[in-house]
Short mmCIF file of C-alpha atoms in Angstrom, two decimals:
data_model
loop_
_atom_site.label_atom_id
_atom_site.label_comp_id
_atom_site.label_asym_id
_atom_site.label_seq_id
_atom_site.Cartn_x
_atom_site.Cartn_y
_atom_site.Cartn_z
CA MET M 1 214.31 69.69 1.34
CA ARG M 2 211.50 70.27 -1.11
CA GLN M 3 211.67 66.64 -2.29
CA ASN M 4 211.50 65.34 1.30
CA SER M 5 208.51 67.55 1.99
CA LEU M 6 206.67 66.28 -1.10
CA SER M 7 207.49 62.68 -0.17
CA SER M 8 206.04 63.15 3.36
CA LEU M 9 202.93 64.77 1.98
CA PHE M 10 202.43 61.87 -0.46
CA LYS M 11 202.78 59.28 2.31
CA GLU M 12 200.30 61.14 4.52
CA SER M 13 197.79 61.23 1.64
CA ILE M 14 198.10 57.49 1.06
CA LEU M 15 197.61 56.76 4.77
CA SER M 16 194.54 59.01 4.87
CA ILE M 17 192.97 57.21 1.91
CA LEU M 18 193.60 53.79 3.50
CA LEU M 19 192.08 54.99 6.79
CA ILE M 20 188.96 56.28 5.02
CA MET M 21 188.57 52.95 3.14
CA SER M 22 188.89 50.95 6.38
CA VAL M 23 186.29 53.08 8.17
CA SER M 24 183.93 52.81 5.19
CA SER M 25 184.36 49.04 5.11
CA LEU M 26 183.62 48.72 8.83
CA PHE M 27 180.58 50.99 8.51
CA PHE M 28 179.26 48.98 5.58
CA SER M 29 179.79 45.69 7.45
CA TYR M 30 177.97 47.05 10.50
CA ASN M 31 174.98 48.11 8.38
CA VAL M 32 174.77 44.69 6.69
CA SER M 33 174.94 42.82 10.01
CA ALA M 34 172.50 45.21 11.67
CA ASN M 35 169.88 44.62 8.98
CA GLN M 36 169.20 40.89 9.34
CA VAL M 37 168.20 39.24 6.06
CA VAL M 38 164.89 37.36 6.39
CA ARG M 39 162.04 36.08 4.22
CA PHE M 40 158.40 36.94 4.73
CA SER M 41 154.96 35.79 3.65
CA HIS M 42 151.56 37.40 4.06
CA VAL M 43 148.84 36.81 6.62
CA ALA M 44 145.71 35.53 4.88
CA GLN M 45 142.00 35.53 5.73
CA GLN M 46 140.58 32.13 4.79
CA GLU M 47 137.43 30.11 5.27
CA LEU M 48 138.54 26.87 6.88
CA GLN M 49 137.02 23.90 8.58
CA SER M 50 137.76 24.29 12.28
CA HIS M 51 139.75 21.62 14.09
CA LYS M 52 139.83 20.25 17.63
CA ARG M 53 143.12 19.60 19.43
CA VAL M 54 143.68 16.13 20.93
CA THR M 55 146.72 14.37 22.38
CA GLY M 56 148.16 10.89 22.17
CA THR M 57 151.27 8.74 21.99
CA LEU M 58 153.45 7.36 19.20
CA LYS M 59 153.64 3.58 19.01
CA ALA M 60 155.66 1.27 16.82
CA LEU M 61 153.66 -0.24 13.97
CA THR M 62 154.74 -3.65 15.30
CA GLN M 63 156.20 -4.44 18.72
CA THR M 64 156.38 -7.83 20.39
CA HIS M 65 157.69 -9.40 23.56
CA ILE M 66 159.50 -12.49 22.27
CA ALA M 67 158.80 -15.40 24.61
CA SER M 68 160.44 -18.79 24.89
CA ALA M 69 158.31 -21.65 23.57
CA GLU M 70 160.48 -24.20 25.43
CA ALA M 71 161.79 -24.32 28.98
CA GLY M 72 165.53 -24.57 29.47
CA VAL M 73 168.81 -22.91 30.40
CA VAL M 74 169.96 -20.03 28.18
CA ILE M 75 173.28 -20.98 26.57
CA GLU M 76 173.94 -17.71 24.72
CA VAL M 77 172.22 -14.42 23.86
CA PHE M 78 173.46 -13.10 20.51
CA VAL M 79 172.00 -9.56 20.65
CA ASN M 80 171.90 -6.52 22.92
CA GLU M 81 169.59 -3.53 23.24
CA GLY M 82 169.88 -1.30 20.19
CA ASP M 83 170.90 -4.05 17.77
CA SER M 84 169.08 -4.15 14.44
CA VAL M 85 167.99 -7.64 13.43
CA LYS M 86 166.54 -9.32 10.36
CA LEU M 87 163.62 -11.69 9.98
CA GLY M 88 164.71 -15.23 10.96
CA GLN M 89 167.96 -14.15 12.66
CA VAL M 90 168.85 -16.28 15.72
CA LEU M 91 168.65 -14.11 18.84
CA LEU M 92 169.05 -16.60 21.69
CA GLN M 93 169.97 -20.26 22.15
CA ILE M 94 168.51 -22.56 24.83
CA ASP M 95 170.34 -25.73 25.91
CA ASN M 96 169.09 -28.41 23.50
CA ARG M 97 171.29 -31.42 24.38
CA LYS M 98 168.46 -33.46 25.88
CA MET M 99 166.26 -32.77 22.89
CA LEU M 100 169.07 -33.78 20.50
CA ALA M 101 169.38 -37.08 22.39
CA GLU M 102 165.62 -37.56 22.22
CA LYS M 103 165.72 -36.94 18.48
CA SER M 104 168.48 -39.55 18.05
CA ARG M 105 166.44 -42.09 20.05
CA LEU M 106 163.38 -41.48 17.90
CA GLU M 107 165.42 -41.80 14.71
CA ALA M 108 166.72 -45.19 15.94
CA GLU M 109 163.20 -46.35 16.83
CA LEU M 110 161.99 -45.22 13.41
CA ALA M 111 164.69 -47.26 11.69
CA LEU M 112 163.71 -50.30 13.79
CA ALA M 113 160.02 -49.78 12.99
CA GLU M 114 160.75 -49.55 9.27
CA ALA M 115 162.72 -52.83 9.46
CA LYS M 116 159.85 -54.47 11.35
CA TYR M 117 157.44 -53.20 8.72
CA ALA M 118 159.52 -54.80 5.99
CA LEU M 119 159.52 -58.10 7.94
CA THR M 120 155.76 -58.07 8.55
CA GLN M 121 155.15 -57.22 4.91
CA ALA M 122 157.23 -60.22 3.82
CA GLU M 123 155.42 -62.51 6.28
CA PHE M 124 152.07 -61.24 5.05
CA ASP M 125 153.01 -61.79 1.41
CA LEU M 126 154.01 -65.40 2.24
CA ALA M 127 150.83 -66.05 4.23
CA GLU M 128 148.70 -64.57 1.46
CA ASP M 129 150.38 -66.76 -1.18
CA ASP M 130 149.85 -69.84 1.01
CA TYR M 131 146.17 -68.99 1.47
CA ILE M 132 145.65 -68.58 -2.29
CA ALA M 133 147.35 -71.95 -2.91
CA TYR M 134 145.34 -73.70 -0.19
CA LYS M 135 142.14 -72.19 -1.60
CA HIS M 136 142.82 -73.72 -5.02
CA SER M 137 143.62 -77.06 -3.39
CA ALA M 138 140.42 -76.90 -1.34
CA ASN M 139 138.43 -76.53 -4.54
CA LYS M 140 139.84 -79.91 -5.57
CA ASN M 141 139.25 -81.36 -2.12
CA ALA M 142 143.03 -81.76 -1.74
CA ILE M 143 143.15 -80.25 1.79
CA SER M 144 140.84 -80.15 4.73
CA GLU M 145 138.52 -77.24 5.51
CA GLN M 146 140.34 -76.70 8.82
CA ARG M 147 143.68 -76.24 7.10
CA LEU M 148 142.14 -73.67 4.76
CA ARG M 149 140.74 -71.71 7.71
CA GLN M 150 144.14 -71.73 9.44
CA SER M 151 145.77 -70.41 6.29
CA LYS M 152 143.18 -67.65 5.97
CA THR M 153 143.67 -66.66 9.62
CA ALA M 154 147.45 -66.48 9.14
CA ALA M 155 146.99 -64.21 6.10
CA LEU M 156 144.60 -61.90 7.93
CA SER M 157 146.94 -61.78 10.94
CA GLY M 158 149.84 -60.90 8.66
CA GLN M 159 147.80 -58.11 7.08
CA ALA M 160 146.97 -56.70 10.54
CA ASN M 161 150.65 -56.83 11.50
CA VAL M 162 151.54 -54.84 8.34
CA ILE M 163 148.93 -52.18 9.19
CA ALA M 164 150.19 -51.98 12.80
CA ALA M 165 153.80 -51.66 11.66
CA HIS M 166 152.85 -48.93 9.18
CA GLU M 167 150.95 -46.96 11.85
CA ALA M 168 153.88 -47.33 14.24
CA ILE M 169 156.11 -45.70 11.62
CA LYS M 170 153.62 -42.83 11.23
CA ALA M 171 153.51 -42.33 15.01
CA LEU M 172 157.30 -42.25 15.28
CA LYS M 173 157.56 -39.81 12.38
CA ALA M 174 155.05 -37.53 14.12
CA GLN M 175 157.08 -37.73 17.34
CA LEU M 176 160.24 -36.99 15.37
CA ASN M 177 158.57 -33.95 13.76
CA ILE M 178 157.59 -32.68 17.21
CA ALA M 179 161.16 -33.14 18.42
CA GLU M 180 162.47 -31.18 15.43
CA VAL M 181 159.98 -28.36 16.08
CA ARG M 182 160.99 -28.24 19.75
CA LEU M 183 164.65 -28.18 18.75
CA ASP M 184 163.95 -25.31 16.37
CA ASP M 185 162.04 -23.46 19.11
CA MET M 186 165.13 -23.63 21.31
CA SER M 187 166.79 -21.25 18.85
CA ILE M 188 164.70 -18.11 19.33
CA LYS M 189 164.53 -16.17 16.05
CA ALA M 190 163.39 -12.67 15.05
CA PRO M 191 159.77 -12.75 13.78
CA PHE M 192 160.31 -9.56 11.71
CA ASN M 193 162.90 -6.90 10.90
CA GLY M 194 163.41 -4.45 13.74
CA GLN M 195 165.48 -3.31 16.69
CA ILE M 196 165.99 -4.97 20.07
CA THR M 197 164.60 -2.48 22.60
CA GLN M 198 164.74 -4.68 25.71
CA ARG M 199 166.82 -7.69 26.72
CA VAL M 200 165.57 -9.72 29.68
CA ALA M 201 167.31 -13.08 29.27
CA GLU M 202 170.96 -13.66 30.19
CA ALA M 203 173.32 -16.60 29.68
CA GLY M 204 172.84 -19.22 32.40
CA GLN M 205 169.31 -18.06 33.21
CA TRP M 206 166.43 -20.54 33.33
CA LEU M 207 163.61 -19.65 30.97
CA GLY M 208 160.24 -21.26 31.48
CA ALA M 209 157.89 -21.86 28.57
CA GLY M 210 156.18 -18.53 27.88
CA ASP M 211 158.75 -16.40 29.72
CA ASN M 212 159.64 -13.10 28.03
CA ALA M 213 163.21 -13.04 26.69
CA LEU M 214 163.48 -9.98 24.43
CA THR M 215 161.41 -7.08 23.11
CA LEU M 216 161.56 -6.39 19.37
CA THR M 217 160.28 -3.14 17.86
CA SER M 218 159.76 -2.53 14.15
CA GLN M 219 161.43 0.45 12.50
CA GLY M 220 160.07 2.77 9.83
CA LYS M 221 156.38 3.58 10.09
CA LEU M 222 154.90 4.56 13.44
CA GLU M 223 151.32 4.88 14.63
CA ALA M 224 149.88 7.87 16.47
CA TRP M 225 147.30 6.64 18.99
CA LEU M 226 145.11 9.62 19.80
CA ASP M 227 142.79 9.83 22.81
CA VAL M 228 139.67 11.64 21.61
CA PRO M 229 137.06 12.74 24.20
CA GLU M 230 133.65 11.16 23.66
CA ARG M 231 132.03 14.59 23.19
CA PHE M 232 133.86 14.78 19.83
CA ALA M 233 132.24 11.58 18.54
CA HIS M 234 129.91 13.63 16.31
CA ILE M 235 132.87 15.02 14.33
CA MET M 236 134.10 11.51 13.49
CA THR M 237 130.97 10.36 11.65
CA SER M 238 133.24 9.99 8.61
CA VAL M 239 136.91 9.01 8.72
CA PRO M 240 139.20 11.89 7.61
CA THR M 241 141.70 11.17 4.84
CA LYS M 242 144.55 12.88 6.71
CA ILE M 243 145.27 14.49 10.06
CA SER M 244 147.77 17.23 10.97
CA LEU M 245 150.11 15.99 13.69
CA SER M 246 152.50 17.97 15.90
CA ILE M 247 155.35 15.98 17.44
CA GLY M 248 157.90 18.12 19.25
CA ASP M 249 158.81 20.84 16.76
CA LYS M 250 157.79 18.73 13.74
CA MET M 251 154.55 19.11 11.79
CA LEU M 252 153.54 15.97 9.90
CA ASN M 253 150.52 14.62 8.06
CA GLY M 254 149.02 11.37 9.34
CA PHE M 255 147.57 8.87 6.86
CA ASN M 256 145.76 5.52 6.77
CA ILE M 257 143.46 6.69 9.57
CA LYS M 258 141.25 4.33 11.57
CA VAL M 259 138.64 5.12 14.21
CA LEU M 260 138.07 2.56 16.97
CA ARG M 261 134.39 3.05 17.65
CA ASN M 262 134.44 2.00 21.27
CA VAL M 263 134.52 4.42 24.21
CA ASP M 264 136.64 3.59 27.26
CA VAL M 265 134.13 3.68 30.14
CA ARG M 266 136.76 4.98 32.58
CA ALA M 267 138.62 7.55 30.49
CA ARG M 268 135.52 8.48 28.43
CA THR M 269 137.65 8.58 25.29
CA PHE M 270 137.88 6.62 22.05
CA LYS M 271 140.92 5.94 19.90
CA VAL M 272 141.87 7.39 16.53
CA ILE M 273 144.91 5.70 14.96
CA SER M 274 147.00 7.30 12.23
CA GLN M 275 150.16 6.03 10.55
CA VAL M 276 153.12 8.42 10.26
CA GLU M 277 156.59 8.14 8.76
CA SER M 278 159.22 7.89 11.51
CA GLN M 279 161.56 10.70 10.26
CA GLY M 280 163.73 10.44 13.37
CA LEU M 281 160.78 9.97 15.73
CA MET M 282 160.57 7.28 18.40
CA PRO M 283 157.81 5.19 19.97
CA GLY M 284 156.58 6.67 23.24
CA MET M 285 156.81 10.32 22.14
CA SER M 286 153.81 12.52 22.82
CA VAL M 287 151.79 13.76 19.86
CA GLU M 288 149.17 16.42 19.30
CA ALA M 289 146.63 16.37 16.49
CA TRP M 290 143.89 18.57 15.10
CA LEU M 291 140.75 16.72 14.09
CA PRO M 292 138.37 18.45 11.64
CA GLU M 293 134.92 19.60 12.75
CA ASN M 294 131.87 19.86 10.51
CA THR M 295 131.60 23.67 10.28
CA LYS M 296 133.66 26.27 8.40
CA SER M 297 134.59 29.77 9.62
CA GLN M 298 136.85 32.67 8.71
CA TYR M 299 140.35 32.51 10.21
CA LEU M 300 143.60 34.45 9.98
CA THR M 301 146.24 32.04 8.70
CA VAL M 302 150.03 32.12 8.56
CA PRO M 303 152.55 29.60 7.22
CA LYS M 304 153.54 27.13 9.92
CA ASP M 305 157.18 28.27 9.52
CA ALA M 306 156.14 31.69 10.83
CA ILE M 307 155.27 30.22 14.25
CA VAL M 308 158.09 30.60 16.80
CA GLN M 309 158.07 29.11 20.29
CA ARG M 310 159.81 31.20 22.96
CA GLY M 311 159.46 29.29 26.22
CA THR M 312 155.75 29.25 26.99
CA SER M 313 155.00 32.03 24.48
CA THR M 314 153.97 31.53 20.86
CA LEU M 315 155.04 34.35 18.53
CA VAL M 316 155.22 35.49 14.95
CA TYR M 317 157.53 38.26 13.76
CA LYS M 318 155.68 40.97 11.85
CA VAL M 319 157.53 43.25 9.40
CA ASN M 320 156.59 46.92 9.87
CA GLN M 321 157.63 49.72 7.51
CA LYS M 322 159.04 52.71 9.40
CA ASP M 323 160.20 55.52 7.09
CA GLU M 324 162.53 53.67 4.75
CA LYS M 325 163.39 50.93 7.23
CA GLN M 326 161.84 47.51 7.79
CA ILE M 327 161.45 46.67 11.48
CA ALA M 328 160.72 43.19 12.90
CA GLU M 329 158.20 43.18 15.75
CA ALA M 330 157.37 40.16 17.94
CA ILE M 331 153.60 39.53 17.98
CA PRO M 332 152.06 37.07 20.48
CA VAL M 333 149.54 34.73 18.87
CA SER M 334 147.27 31.89 19.90
CA VAL M 335 147.30 28.90 17.54
CA VAL M 336 143.75 27.67 17.00
CA PHE M 337 144.72 24.67 14.86
CA HIS M 338 147.14 23.46 12.20
CA GLN M 339 146.08 22.36 8.75
CA GLY M 340 148.68 21.16 6.28
CA ASN M 341 151.40 23.82 5.99
CA ILE M 342 149.42 26.62 7.62
CA ALA M 343 148.23 27.55 11.09
CA ALA M 344 145.03 29.35 12.01
CA VAL M 345 145.87 32.00 14.62
CA LEU M 346 144.21 34.60 16.82
CA SER M 347 145.84 37.96 17.56
CA PRO M 348 144.42 41.50 17.78
CA MET M 349 147.76 42.76 16.43
CA LEU M 350 147.52 40.90 13.10
CA LYS M 351 145.35 41.45 10.05
CA ALA M 352 145.16 40.11 6.51
CA ASP M 353 148.08 41.05 4.23
CA ASP M 354 150.45 41.77 7.13
CA LYS M 355 153.97 40.53 6.48
CA VAL M 356 155.22 37.77 8.81
CA ILE M 357 158.74 36.35 8.76
CA THR M 358 158.98 32.69 7.72
CA GLU M 359 162.75 32.22 7.34
CA GLY M 360 165.44 33.56 9.63
CA ASN M 361 163.08 33.91 12.60
CA GLU M 362 164.57 31.17 14.79
CA ARG M 363 167.07 33.49 16.53
CA LEU M 364 165.70 36.79 15.37
CA MET M 365 165.62 39.79 17.71
CA PRO M 366 163.19 42.69 17.23
CA GLY M 367 164.80 45.46 15.17
CA PRO M 368 165.87 46.39 11.64
CA VAL M 369 165.67 43.65 9.02
CA MET M 370 166.11 43.26 5.29
CA ALA M 371 162.96 41.32 4.30
CA VAL M 372 162.44 39.63 0.94
CA ALA M 373 159.30 37.82 -0.24
CA ASP M 374 158.94 34.09 0.39
CA GLU M 375 157.27 31.70 -2.03
CA ILE M 376 155.43 29.63 0.63
CA ASN M 377 151.90 28.77 -0.40
CA THR M 378 149.60 29.80 2.44
CA LYS M 379 146.44 28.20 1.04
CA ALA M 380 144.77 25.43 3.01
CA LEU M 381 145.56 21.96 1.74
#
């Protein structure tokens, strides 16, 4: 009996220990999940050149509507929308049977003209030799003056026939070159590397000369075409070296900037064009930009990764110290402008050296967090 009692007591002790370990493990897991791990950086007070916000549209660096140079029936279209093509690749074929027949006719006429040229050259050589011989004979009074003149006329006529035959060959060669160009134009080729973004022509369709057949758009670099109100003309007295662009949720730097110094009389805007790497972007997307002004002022700045969009609200998450806990608090802000990797913001609830979350804030909810320092450089570029 005593052994059974000890055995039961031992089993109960083991079960109690396992239960305590399970509860401790669950409690520890709950604490870890409750305290969300995030990274933070500090709010800074900086003197920056203020920027003006403008909007625009992304355009392909090169886009063309490929037209047919020759009229004819489309035999075959070799590409569809979305296909990537290379420079010189055949995209569409127009019926060229009549032009092939015309080329064959011209080649036959050229061969005939070359034979005629050889004949006229031989006749001229003979007439010229006769004239030289008659001229020597005339010096010895062996032939009459009339016969000498006839011989000279025959030589000059032969020379003219040679010139005419030679020019006829040149004319036929020119016609043959035109026929070859027209034949080549009936195979519509890609003028540059890119993607087919629109297909208009179909097999069996009649294309007139100049009719649009396909649209080809280059890939890679894009251009941001910004509409700048004319009242900002004074800030564009010098062309900036780079512009901060916002496209969807992406922040990019524009480069190779050009200012078209001509105001649209209807829209009262002028164009600023900036190249940008595509990075998954597409022509036609809307773009926002911040153009620098001439004056500098003091601004509160945060890393751009601290900015979170929640519907129509723009927020940053501030880390507050409460007792020994770190608490994330959502702070509404107004973005004044972007510059490089930072954003100038306005908020009465932020001050310099406040901690704002830069990583882990996409789905963060206000509450306890475990915040560690981030290495983001918040200085203006």
